[in-house]
mmCIF file of C-alpha atoms in Angstrom:
data_model
loop_
_atom_site.group_PDB
_atom_site.id
_atom_site.type_symbol
_atom_site.label_atom_id
_atom_site.label_comp_id
_atom_site.label_asym_id
_atom_site.label_seq_id
_atom_site.Cartn_x
_atom_site.Cartn_y
_atom_site.Cartn_z
ATOM 1 C CA GLN A 1 123.829 -24.588 106.305
ATOM 2 C CA VAL A 2 126.588 -23.998 108.841
ATOM 3 C CA GLN A 3 128.702 -26.666 110.459
ATOM 4 C CA LEU A 4 130.457 -25.857 113.704
ATOM 5 C CA VAL A 5 133.448 -27.706 115.140
ATOM 6 C CA GLU A 6 134.764 -26.899 118.597
ATOM 7 C CA SER A 7 138.296 -27.579 119.778
ATOM 8 C CA GLY A 8 140.676 -26.612 122.533
ATOM 9 C CA GLY A 9 139.118 -28.346 125.493
ATOM 10 C CA GLY A 10 141.098 -30.399 127.948
ATOM 11 C CA LEU A 11 142.116 -30.959 131.545
ATOM 12 C CA VAL A 12 143.533 -28.020 133.467
ATOM 13 C CA GLN A 13 144.187 -27.219 137.104
ATOM 14 C CA ALA A 14 142.188 -24.596 138.928
ATOM 15 C CA GLY A 15 143.565 -21.159 138.165
ATOM 16 C CA GLY A 16 144.726 -22.249 134.749
ATOM 17 C CA SER A 17 143.561 -21.144 131.338
ATOM 18 C CA LEU A 18 142.268 -22.569 128.087
ATOM 19 C CA ARG A 19 141.334 -21.147 124.720
ATOM 20 C CA LEU A 20 138.431 -22.733 122.908
ATOM 21 C CA SER A 21 137.900 -22.374 119.185
ATOM 22 C CA CYS A 22 134.834 -22.929 117.073
ATOM 23 C CA ALA A 23 135.429 -23.204 113.351
ATOM 24 C CA ALA A 24 132.482 -22.643 111.049
ATOM 25 C CA SER A 25 131.999 -23.843 107.518
ATOM 26 C CA GLY A 26 130.575 -21.721 104.749
ATOM 27 C CA ARG A 27 131.202 -18.280 103.345
ATOM 28 C CA THR A 28 128.641 -16.365 105.353
ATOM 29 C CA PHE A 29 130.151 -16.614 108.830
ATOM 30 C CA SER A 30 130.048 -12.856 109.277
ATOM 31 C CA ARG A 31 126.249 -12.963 109.045
ATOM 32 C CA TYR A 32 125.916 -15.065 112.193
ATOM 33 C CA GLY A 33 125.816 -14.116 115.802
ATOM 34 C CA MET A 34 127.821 -16.643 117.776
ATOM 35 C CA ALA A 35 127.601 -17.908 121.316
ATOM 36 C CA TRP A 36 129.127 -20.354 123.749
ATOM 37 C CA PHE A 37 127.079 -22.503 126.079
ATOM 38 C CA ARG A 38 128.065 -25.193 128.511
ATOM 39 C CA GLN A 39 126.475 -28.174 130.163
ATOM 40 C CA ALA A 40 127.785 -29.895 133.244
ATOM 41 C CA PRO A 41 126.742 -33.442 134.179
ATOM 42 C CA GLY A 42 123.279 -33.476 135.661
ATOM 43 C CA LYS A 43 122.724 -29.805 134.939
ATOM 44 C CA GLU A 44 120.915 -27.859 132.296
ATOM 45 C CA ARG A 45 122.746 -26.157 129.479
ATOM 46 C CA GLU A 46 123.663 -22.601 130.395
ATOM 47 C CA PHE A 47 124.691 -19.511 128.502
ATOM 48 C CA VAL A 48 128.342 -18.484 128.746
ATOM 49 C CA ALA A 49 129.045 -15.717 126.221
ATOM 50 C CA ALA A 50 127.914 -14.326 122.890
ATOM 51 C CA ILE A 51 129.234 -12.021 120.219
ATOM 52 C CA SER A 52 127.383 -10.174 117.507
ATOM 53 C CA GLN A 53 128.019 -10.487 113.804
ATOM 54 C CA SER A 54 130.382 -7.516 113.712
ATOM 55 C CA GLY A 55 131.978 -8.326 117.033
ATOM 56 C CA ARG A 56 131.014 -4.942 118.475
ATOM 57 C CA SER A 57 128.519 -6.387 120.956
ATOM 58 C CA THR A 58 129.268 -9.069 123.507
ATOM 59 C CA ASN A 59 127.334 -10.596 126.384
ATOM 60 C CA TYR A 60 128.556 -12.703 129.278
ATOM 61 C CA ALA A 61 127.053 -14.764 132.027
ATOM 62 C CA ASP A 62 127.703 -13.229 135.428
ATOM 63 C CA SER A 63 129.609 -16.329 136.468
ATOM 64 C CA VAL A 64 132.305 -15.773 133.836
ATOM 65 C CA LYS A 65 132.514 -11.984 133.596
ATOM 66 C CA GLY A 66 136.063 -10.779 134.032
ATOM 67 C CA ARG A 67 137.479 -14.262 133.446
ATOM 68 C CA PHE A 68 136.256 -15.270 129.975
ATOM 69 C CA THR A 69 136.546 -13.322 126.733
ATOM 70 C CA ILE A 70 134.708 -14.098 123.516
ATOM 71 C CA SER A 71 136.098 -12.920 120.202
ATOM 72 C CA ARG A 72 135.795 -13.726 116.532
ATOM 73 C CA ASP A 73 137.853 -13.632 113.385
ATOM 74 C CA ASN A 74 135.489 -13.344 110.451
ATOM 75 C CA ALA A 75 138.315 -13.806 107.967
ATOM 76 C CA LYS A 76 139.029 -17.217 109.499
ATOM 77 C CA ASN A 77 135.400 -18.190 110.205
ATOM 78 C CA THR A 78 136.273 -18.795 113.828
ATOM 79 C CA VAL A 79 134.989 -17.727 117.209
ATOM 80 C CA PHE A 80 137.115 -18.034 120.330
ATOM 81 C CA LEU A 81 136.546 -18.285 124.051
ATOM 82 C CA GLU A 82 139.540 -17.311 126.155
ATOM 83 C CA MET A 83 139.078 -18.716 129.652
ATOM 84 C CA LEU A 84 141.270 -17.505 132.502
ATOM 85 C CA SER A 85 141.297 -18.241 136.224
ATOM 86 C CA LEU A 86 139.374 -21.440 135.664
ATOM 87 C CA LYS A 87 137.448 -22.958 138.532
ATOM 88 C CA PRO A 88 136.247 -26.519 139.113
ATOM 89 C CA GLU A 89 132.694 -25.294 138.586
ATOM 90 C CA ASP A 90 133.641 -24.379 135.011
ATOM 91 C CA THR A 91 133.890 -28.083 134.249
ATOM 92 C CA ALA A 92 131.422 -28.877 131.459
ATOM 93 C CA VAL A 93 131.010 -29.677 127.810
ATOM 94 C CA TYR A 94 131.247 -26.394 125.932
ATOM 95 C CA TYR A 95 129.195 -25.867 122.797
ATOM 96 C CA CYS A 96 129.197 -23.105 120.247
ATOM 97 C CA ALA A 97 126.052 -21.986 118.502
ATOM 98 C CA ALA A 98 125.225 -19.769 115.560
ATOM 99 C CA ASP A 99 122.211 -17.910 114.278
ATOM 100 C CA SER A 100 121.643 -15.058 111.898
ATOM 101 C CA ASP A 101 119.514 -13.425 114.601
ATOM 102 C CA TYR A 102 121.735 -12.387 117.515
ATOM 103 C CA PRO A 103 119.017 -12.352 120.207
ATOM 104 C CA ARG A 104 118.064 -15.897 119.218
ATOM 105 C CA VAL A 105 121.548 -17.242 119.649
ATOM 106 C CA VAL A 106 121.874 -15.550 123.051
ATOM 107 C CA ARG A 107 118.670 -17.294 124.126
ATOM 108 C CA ALA A 108 119.918 -20.707 123.013
ATOM 109 C CA LEU A 109 117.572 -20.699 120.060
ATOM 110 C CA GLY A 110 120.324 -20.793 117.475
ATOM 111 C CA ASP A 111 119.822 -22.885 114.370
ATOM 112 C CA TYR A 112 123.287 -24.399 114.412
ATOM 113 C CA TRP A 113 125.218 -26.164 117.141
ATOM 114 C CA GLY A 114 128.556 -27.883 117.391
ATOM 115 C CA GLN A 115 129.235 -31.251 119.000
ATOM 116 C CA GLY A 116 130.983 -29.790 122.012
ATOM 117 C CA THR A 117 134.393 -29.948 123.631
ATOM 118 C CA GLN A 118 135.048 -31.152 127.169
ATOM 119 C CA VAL A 119 136.637 -28.814 129.686
ATOM 120 C CA THR A 120 137.668 -30.317 133.003
ATOM 121 C CA VAL A 121 139.100 -28.189 135.796
ATOM 122 C CA SER A 122 140.686 -30.053 138.672
ATOM 123 C CA SER A 123 140.912 -28.629 142.174
#
């Protein structure tokens, strides 16, 4: 069982930056691929970024490439999402997800999900 808790969301002006964190419980964090998803009001949940268990592989949605960076610290059981040059269309609730199978977590099929953290970007 893995519990995920996101933090770091907030209100920021367009062009600003935020760093999201997702802290995981348990001793086996390094066995899980991790991903960030987001859901804006009235829209479906969408993939943002993912990172493999070792951290050597990452994937990004086209809409965030070059602006967002996913990373992880296995010693601290935490995955991060550094978000730069934020745009109003980045406004959403951001969720982290985990699964021992990396392709599953990329496809939003992860077994474990956090409760989300709100990111609001004003124009």
